[in-house]
Amino acid sequence: MTPAQSAYWRDFCDATGHDRAPDDIFAFGDSEALADELLALVLIDRKKATASHVRWYGPDKEPLPKPGDLALVLDGRAAPACIIQASRVDIHPVRETTEEFAWTEGEGDRSLAWWMAAHIDYFQREAEREGTTFDVGDEAVFHRFNRVWPLPASALTP
């Protein structure tokens, strides 16, 4: 963690009583602009889910997220921006993504058609960088979460 990330995490722990390291530290997407765009949706509580290819997890890779995990989310320049807590994690083929998940992910017009087009493009870009291929039959990790820091405005009003 950078000093700024450590300080942000310490502030969260001091305010909430948490006493452990984050389970993950990441920025959404694959570019600075996309990270900032997706983060903005999280910060207004529109984006409450994300999807990632299952091959990015496993031994010597990232651990699979699980309900209760806390992640420090970064902006496109790796500055700390918020903390999310996993609420549900499912694994299934990309082609089995539901309208409900697309809506919960909160991107674009929130439709399944928009979600599929954007995510197929994203997964293909990632596969190309990794020297692999992508198919909609590939499994993905569908990760639902809630923003827990800073507190959503709804949590602050009586």
Coordinates of N, CA and C in Angstrom, one line a residue:
M1 N 0.8 -1.2 0.0 CA 0.0 0.0 0.0 C 0.9 1.2 0.0
T2 N 0.4 2.2 -0.7 CA 1.1 3.5 -0.7 C 0.8 4.2 0.7
P3 N 1.6 5.2 1.0 CA 1.3 5.9 2.2 C -0.1 6.5 2.3
A4 N -0.6 7.0 1.1 CA -1.9 7.6 1.1 C -3.0 6.5 1.3
Q5 N -2.8 5.4 0.7 CA -3.7 4.2 0.8 C -3.7 3.7 2.3
S6 N -2.5 3.6 2.9 CA -2.4 3.2 4.3 C -3.1 4.2 5.2
A7 N -3.0 5.5 5.0 CA -3.6 6.5 5.8 C -5.1 6.4 5.7
Y8 N -5.6 6.2 4.4 CA -7.1 6.1 4.2 C -7.6 4.9 4.9
W9 N -6.9 3.8 4.8 CA -7.4 2.5 5.5 C -7.4 2.7 7.0
R10 N -6.3 3.4 7.5 CA -6.2 3.6 9.0 C -7.4 4.5 9.4
D11 N -7.7 5.5 8.6 CA -8.9 6.4 9.0 C -10.2 5.5 9.0
F12 N -10.4 4.7 8.1 CA -11.5 3.8 8.0 C -11.5 2.9 9.3
C13 N -10.4 2.3 9.6 CA -10.3 1.4 10.8 C -10.6 2.1 12.1
D14 N -10.0 3.3 12.2 CA -10.2 4.1 13.4 C -11.7 4.5 13.6
A15 N -12.4 4.8 12.5 CA -13.8 5.3 12.5 C -14.7 4.1 12.7
T16 N -14.4 2.9 12.3 CA -15.3 1.8 12.3 C -15.0 0.7 13.2
G17 N -13.7 0.7 13.8 CA -13.3 -0.4 14.7 C -12.7 -1.6 14.0
H18 N -12.6 -1.6 12.6 CA -12.0 -2.7 11.9 C -10.5 -2.7 12.3
D19 N -10.0 -3.9 12.3 CA -8.6 -4.1 12.8 C -7.8 -5.0 11.9
R20 N -8.2 -5.1 10.6 CA -7.4 -6.0 9.7 C -7.1 -5.3 8.4
A21 N -6.2 -5.9 7.7 CA -5.8 -5.3 6.4 C -7.0 -5.5 5.4
P22 N -7.0 -4.7 4.3 CA -8.0 -4.9 3.3 C -7.8 -6.3 2.6
D23 N -8.9 -6.9 2.2 CA -8.8 -8.2 1.5 C -8.4 -8.0 0.1
D24 N -8.6 -6.8 -0.4 CA -8.1 -6.5 -1.8 C -8.0 -5.0 -1.9
I25 N -7.1 -4.6 -2.9 CA -6.9 -3.2 -3.2 C -6.9 -3.2 -4.8
F26 N -7.8 -2.4 -5.4 CA -7.9 -2.4 -6.8 C -8.6 -1.1 -7.4
A27 N -8.4 -0.9 -8.7 CA -9.2 0.1 -9.4 C -10.0 -0.7 -10.4
F28 N -11.2 -0.3 -10.7 CA -12.1 -0.9 -11.7 C -11.5 -0.7 -13.1
G29 N -11.8 -1.6 -14.0 CA -11.5 -1.4 -15.4 C -10.0 -1.6 -15.8
D30 N -9.7 -1.2 -17.0 CA -8.3 -1.4 -17.5 C -7.7 -0.1 -18.0
S31 N -8.1 1.0 -17.5 CA -7.5 2.3 -17.9 C -7.8 3.3 -16.8
E32 N -7.1 4.4 -16.8 CA -7.3 5.4 -15.8 C -8.7 6.0 -16.0
A33 N -9.1 6.3 -17.3 CA -10.4 6.9 -17.6 C -11.5 5.9 -17.1
L34 N -11.4 4.7 -17.5 CA -12.5 3.7 -17.1 C -12.5 3.5 -15.6
A35 N -11.4 3.5 -14.9 CA -11.4 3.4 -13.4 C -12.1 4.6 -12.8
D36 N -11.9 5.8 -13.3 CA -12.6 7.0 -12.8 C -14.1 7.0 -13.1
E37 N -14.4 6.5 -14.3 CA -15.8 6.5 -14.7 C -16.6 5.5 -13.8
L38 N -16.0 4.3 -13.6 CA -16.7 3.3 -12.8 C -16.7 3.7 -11.4
L39 N -15.7 4.2 -10.9 CA -15.6 4.7 -9.5 C -16.7 5.7 -9.2
A40 N -16.9 6.7 -10.2 CA -17.9 7.7 -10.0 C -19.3 7.0 -9.8
L41 N -19.6 5.9 -10.5 CA -20.9 5.2 -10.3 C -21.0 4.6 -8.9
V42 N -19.8 4.1 -8.4 CA -19.8 3.5 -7.1 C -20.1 4.6 -6.0
L43 N -19.5 5.8 -6.2 CA -19.6 6.9 -5.3 C -21.0 7.5 -5.2
I44 N -21.8 7.2 -6.2 CA -23.2 7.7 -6.2 C -24.2 6.5 -5.9
D45 N -23.6 5.4 -5.5 CA -24.3 4.1 -5.2 C -25.2 3.6 -6.3
R46 N -24.8 3.8 -7.5 CA -25.4 3.3 -8.7 C -24.8 1.9 -9.1
K47 N -23.5 1.8 -9.0 CA -22.7 0.6 -9.3 C -22.5 -0.2 -8.0
K48 N -23.1 -1.4 -7.9 CA -23.1 -2.2 -6.7 C -22.6 -3.6 -7.1
A49 N -22.0 -3.8 -8.2 CA -21.5 -5.1 -8.7 C -20.4 -4.9 -9.7
T50 N -19.7 -6.0 -9.9 CA -18.7 -6.0 -10.9 C -18.5 -7.5 -11.3
A51 N -17.8 -7.6 -12.5 CA -17.6 -9.0 -13.0 C -16.1 -9.1 -13.5
S52 N -15.5 -10.2 -13.2 CA -14.2 -10.4 -13.7 C -14.0 -11.9 -14.1
H53 N -13.1 -12.1 -15.0 CA -12.8 -13.5 -15.5 C -12.3 -14.4 -14.4
V54 N -12.8 -15.6 -14.4 CA -12.4 -16.5 -13.3 C -10.9 -16.9 -13.4
R55 N -10.3 -16.8 -14.5 CA -8.9 -17.1 -14.6 C -8.0 -16.2 -13.9
W56 N -8.5 -15.1 -13.4 CA -7.7 -14.1 -12.7 C -7.5 -14.5 -11.2
Y57 N -8.2 -15.6 -10.8 CA -8.2 -16.0 -9.4 C -7.6 -17.4 -9.3
G58 N -7.0 -17.7 -8.1 CA -6.5 -19.0 -7.9 C -5.2 -19.0 -7.2
P59 N -4.6 -20.2 -7.1 CA -3.2 -20.3 -6.5 C -2.2 -19.3 -7.3
D60 N -1.5 -18.6 -6.5 CA -0.5 -17.7 -7.1 C -1.2 -16.5 -7.8
K61 N -2.5 -16.3 -7.6 CA -3.2 -15.2 -8.2 C -4.0 -14.6 -7.1
E62 N -5.0 -13.8 -7.5 CA -5.9 -13.2 -6.5 C -6.8 -14.2 -5.9
P63 N -7.1 -14.1 -4.6 CA -8.1 -15.0 -4.0 C -9.5 -14.6 -4.4
L64 N -10.4 -15.5 -4.6 CA -11.8 -15.2 -4.9 C -12.4 -14.3 -3.8
P65 N -13.1 -13.3 -4.2 CA -13.8 -12.5 -3.2 C -14.8 -13.4 -2.5
K66 N -15.2 -13.1 -1.3 CA -16.2 -13.8 -0.6 C -17.0 -12.8 0.2
P67 N -18.3 -13.1 0.5 CA -19.1 -12.2 1.3 C -18.4 -11.8 2.6
G68 N -18.4 -10.5 2.9 CA -17.8 -9.9 4.0 C -16.4 -9.3 3.7
D69 N -15.8 -9.7 2.6 CA -14.5 -9.1 2.3 C -14.6 -7.6 2.1
L70 N -13.6 -6.9 2.5 CA -13.5 -5.5 2.4 C -12.4 -5.2 1.4
A71 N -12.7 -4.3 0.4 CA -11.7 -3.9 -0.6 C -11.5 -2.4 -0.6
L72 N -10.3 -1.9 -0.7 CA -10.0 -0.5 -0.9 C -10.0 -0.2 -2.4
V73 N -10.9 0.6 -2.8 CA -11.1 0.9 -4.2 C -10.3 2.2 -4.5
L74 N -9.5 2.2 -5.6 CA -8.7 3.3 -6.0 C -9.3 4.0 -7.2
D75 N -8.8 5.2 -7.4 CA -9.2 5.9 -8.6 C -8.2 5.6 -9.7
G76 N -8.3 6.2 -10.9 CA -7.4 5.9 -12.0 C -5.9 6.2 -11.8
R77 N -5.6 6.9 -10.7 CA -4.2 7.3 -10.4 C -3.7 6.6 -9.2
A78 N -4.5 5.6 -8.7 CA -4.1 4.8 -7.6 C -4.3 5.5 -6.2
A79 N -5.1 6.6 -6.2 CA -5.4 7.2 -5.0 C -6.6 6.5 -4.3
P80 N -6.7 6.4 -3.0 CA -7.8 5.7 -2.3 C -9.1 6.6 -2.5
A81 N -10.2 5.9 -2.8 CA -11.4 6.6 -3.1 C -12.6 6.1 -2.2
C82 N -12.7 4.8 -1.9 CA -13.8 4.3 -1.1 C -13.4 2.9 -0.7
I83 N -14.3 2.3 0.2 CA -14.1 1.0 0.6 C -15.5 0.3 0.4
I84 N -15.4 -0.9 -0.2 CA -16.6 -1.7 -0.5 C -16.5 -3.0 0.3
Q85 N -17.7 -3.6 0.6 CA -17.8 -4.9 1.2 C -18.6 -5.8 0.4
A86 N -18.0 -7.0 0.1 CA -18.7 -8.0 -0.8 C -19.9 -8.5 0.0
S87 N -21.0 -8.6 -0.8 CA -22.3 -9.1 -0.2 C -22.7 -10.5 -0.8
R88 N -22.2 -10.7 -2.1 CA -22.6 -12.0 -2.7 C -21.6 -12.2 -3.9
V89 N -21.2 -13.4 -4.1 CA -20.3 -13.8 -5.1 C -20.8 -15.1 -5.8
D90 N -21.0 -15.0 -7.1 CA -21.4 -16.1 -7.9 C -20.4 -16.3 -9.1
I91 N -20.3 -17.6 -9.5 CA -19.5 -17.9 -10.6 C -20.4 -18.7 -11.6
H92 N -20.4 -18.2 -12.9 CA -21.1 -18.9 -13.9 C -20.6 -18.3 -15.3
P93 N -21.0 -19.0 -16.4 CA -20.6 -18.5 -17.7 C -21.1 -17.1 -17.9
V94 N -20.3 -16.3 -18.7 CA -20.7 -14.9 -19.0 C -22.1 -14.9 -19.7
R95 N -22.3 -15.9 -20.6 CA -23.6 -15.9 -21.3 C -24.8 -16.0 -20.4
E96 N -24.6 -16.4 -19.2 CA -25.7 -16.6 -18.2 C -26.0 -15.4 -17.4
T97 N -25.3 -14.3 -17.7 CA -25.5 -13.0 -17.0 C -27.0 -12.6 -17.1
T98 N -27.6 -12.1 -16.0 CA -29.0 -11.7 -16.0 C -29.2 -10.2 -16.1
E99 N -30.4 -9.9 -16.5 CA -30.8 -8.5 -16.6 C -30.6 -7.8 -15.2
E100 N -31.0 -8.6 -14.1 CA -30.8 -8.1 -12.8 C -29.4 -7.7 -12.5
F101 N -28.4 -8.6 -12.9 CA -27.0 -8.3 -12.6 C -26.6 -7.1 -13.4
A102 N -27.0 -7.0 -14.6 CA -26.6 -5.8 -15.5 C -27.1 -4.6 -14.8
W103 N -28.3 -4.6 -14.3 CA -28.9 -3.4 -13.7 C -28.1 -3.1 -12.4
T104 N -27.8 -4.1 -11.6 CA -27.0 -3.8 -10.4 C -25.6 -3.3 -10.6
E105 N -25.0 -3.8 -11.7 CA -23.7 -3.3 -12.0 C -23.7 -1.8 -12.4
G106 N -24.8 -1.3 -12.9 CA -25.0 0.1 -13.0 C -24.4 0.9 -14.1
E107 N -23.8 0.2 -15.1 CA -23.1 0.8 -16.2 C -24.0 1.1 -17.4
G108 N -23.6 2.0 -18.2 CA -24.3 2.3 -19.5 C -25.8 2.6 -19.2
D109 N -26.6 2.0 -20.0 CA -28.1 2.1 -19.8 C -28.6 1.1 -18.9
R110 N -27.8 0.3 -18.3 CA -28.1 -0.8 -17.3 C -28.8 -2.0 -17.9
S111 N -28.9 -2.1 -19.2 CA -29.5 -3.2 -19.9 C -28.5 -4.3 -20.0
L112 N -29.1 -5.5 -20.2 CA -28.2 -6.7 -20.4 C -27.5 -6.6 -21.8
A113 N -28.2 -6.1 -22.8 CA -27.5 -5.9 -24.1 C -26.3 -5.0 -24.0
W114 N -26.5 -3.9 -23.3 CA -25.3 -2.9 -23.1 C -24.2 -3.6 -22.3
W115 N -24.6 -4.3 -21.2 CA -23.6 -5.0 -20.4 C -22.8 -6.0 -21.2
M116 N -23.5 -6.9 -22.0 CA -22.9 -7.9 -22.8 C -21.9 -7.3 -23.7
A117 N -22.3 -6.3 -24.5 CA -21.4 -5.6 -25.5 C -20.2 -5.1 -24.8
A118 N -20.4 -4.3 -23.7 CA -19.2 -3.7 -23.0 C -18.3 -4.7 -22.4
H119 N -18.9 -5.7 -21.8 CA -18.0 -6.7 -21.1 C -17.4 -7.7 -22.0
I120 N -18.0 -8.1 -23.1 CA -17.3 -8.9 -24.1 C -16.1 -8.1 -24.6
D121 N -16.3 -6.8 -24.9 CA -15.2 -6.0 -25.4 C -14.1 -6.0 -24.3
Y122 N -14.4 -5.8 -23.1 CA -13.4 -5.7 -22.0 C -12.7 -7.0 -21.9
F123 N -13.5 -8.1 -21.8 CA -12.8 -9.5 -21.6 C -12.0 -9.8 -22.8
Q124 N -12.4 -9.4 -24.0 CA -11.5 -9.7 -25.2 C -10.2 -8.8 -25.1
R125 N -10.3 -7.6 -24.7 CA -9.1 -6.8 -24.5 C -8.1 -7.4 -23.5
E126 N -8.7 -7.8 -22.4 CA -7.9 -8.5 -21.4 C -7.3 -9.8 -21.9
A127 N -8.0 -10.6 -22.6 CA -7.5 -11.9 -23.1 C -6.4 -11.6 -24.1
E128 N -6.6 -10.6 -24.9 CA -5.5 -10.3 -25.9 C -4.2 -9.9 -25.2
R129 N -4.3 -9.0 -24.1 CA -3.1 -8.7 -23.4 C -2.5 -9.9 -22.7
E130 N -3.3 -10.8 -22.3 CA -2.8 -12.0 -21.6 C -2.3 -13.1 -22.6
G131 N -2.6 -12.9 -23.9 CA -2.2 -13.9 -24.9 C -3.1 -15.1 -24.9
T132 N -4.4 -14.9 -24.5 CA -5.4 -16.0 -24.5 C -6.6 -15.5 -25.3
T133 N -7.7 -16.3 -25.2 CA -8.9 -15.9 -26.0 C -10.0 -15.8 -25.0
F134 N -11.1 -15.2 -25.4 CA -12.3 -15.1 -24.6 C -13.5 -15.7 -25.3
D135 N -14.4 -16.3 -24.6 CA -15.6 -16.8 -25.2 C -16.7 -16.6 -24.1
V136 N -18.0 -16.3 -24.6 CA -19.0 -16.1 -23.6 C -19.4 -17.3 -22.8
G137 N -18.9 -18.4 -23.1 CA -19.0 -19.6 -22.3 C -18.0 -19.7 -21.2
D138 N -17.0 -18.8 -21.2 CA -16.0 -18.7 -20.1 C -16.7 -18.3 -18.8
E139 N -16.3 -18.9 -17.7 CA -16.8 -18.5 -16.4 C -16.3 -17.2 -15.9
A140 N -17.1 -16.4 -15.2 CA -16.7 -15.2 -14.6 C -17.2 -15.1 -13.2
V141 N -16.6 -14.2 -12.4 CA -16.9 -14.0 -11.0 C -17.8 -12.8 -11.0
F142 N -19.0 -13.0 -10.5 CA -20.0 -11.9 -10.4 C -20.1 -11.5 -9.0
H143 N -19.6 -10.3 -8.7 CA -19.3 -9.9 -7.3 C -20.2 -8.7 -7.0
R144 N -21.1 -8.9 -6.1 CA -22.0 -7.8 -5.6 C -21.4 -7.2 -4.3
F145 N -21.6 -5.9 -4.1 CA -21.0 -5.2 -3.0 C -21.8 -4.0 -2.6
N146 N -21.4 -3.5 -1.4 CA -22.0 -2.3 -0.9 C -20.8 -1.4 -0.5
R147 N -21.0 -0.1 -0.8 CA -20.0 0.9 -0.4 C -20.2 1.1 1.1
V148 N -19.1 1.0 1.9 CA -19.2 1.2 3.3 C -18.4 2.3 3.8
W149 N -17.5 2.9 3.0 CA -16.7 4.1 3.4 C -16.3 4.8 2.2
P150 N -16.5 6.1 2.1 CA -17.2 6.9 3.1 C -18.7 6.4 3.1
L151 N -19.3 6.6 4.2 CA -20.7 6.2 4.4 C -21.6 6.8 3.3
P152 N -22.5 6.1 2.7 CA -23.5 6.6 1.8 C -24.3 7.7 2.5
A153 N -24.7 8.7 1.8 CA -25.5 9.8 2.4 C -26.7 9.3 3.1
S154 N -27.3 8.2 2.5 CA -28.5 7.7 3.1 C -28.3 7.2 4.6
A155 N -27.1 6.8 4.8 CA -26.7 6.3 6.2 C -26.5 7.4 7.2
L156 N -26.3 8.6 6.7 CA -26.1 9.7 7.5 C -27.3 10.5 7.9
T157 N -28.4 10.3 7.2 CA -29.6 11.0 7.5 C -30.5 10.2 8.4
P158 N -31.1 10.9 9.4 CA -32.0 10.1 10.4 C -33.3 9.6 9.7

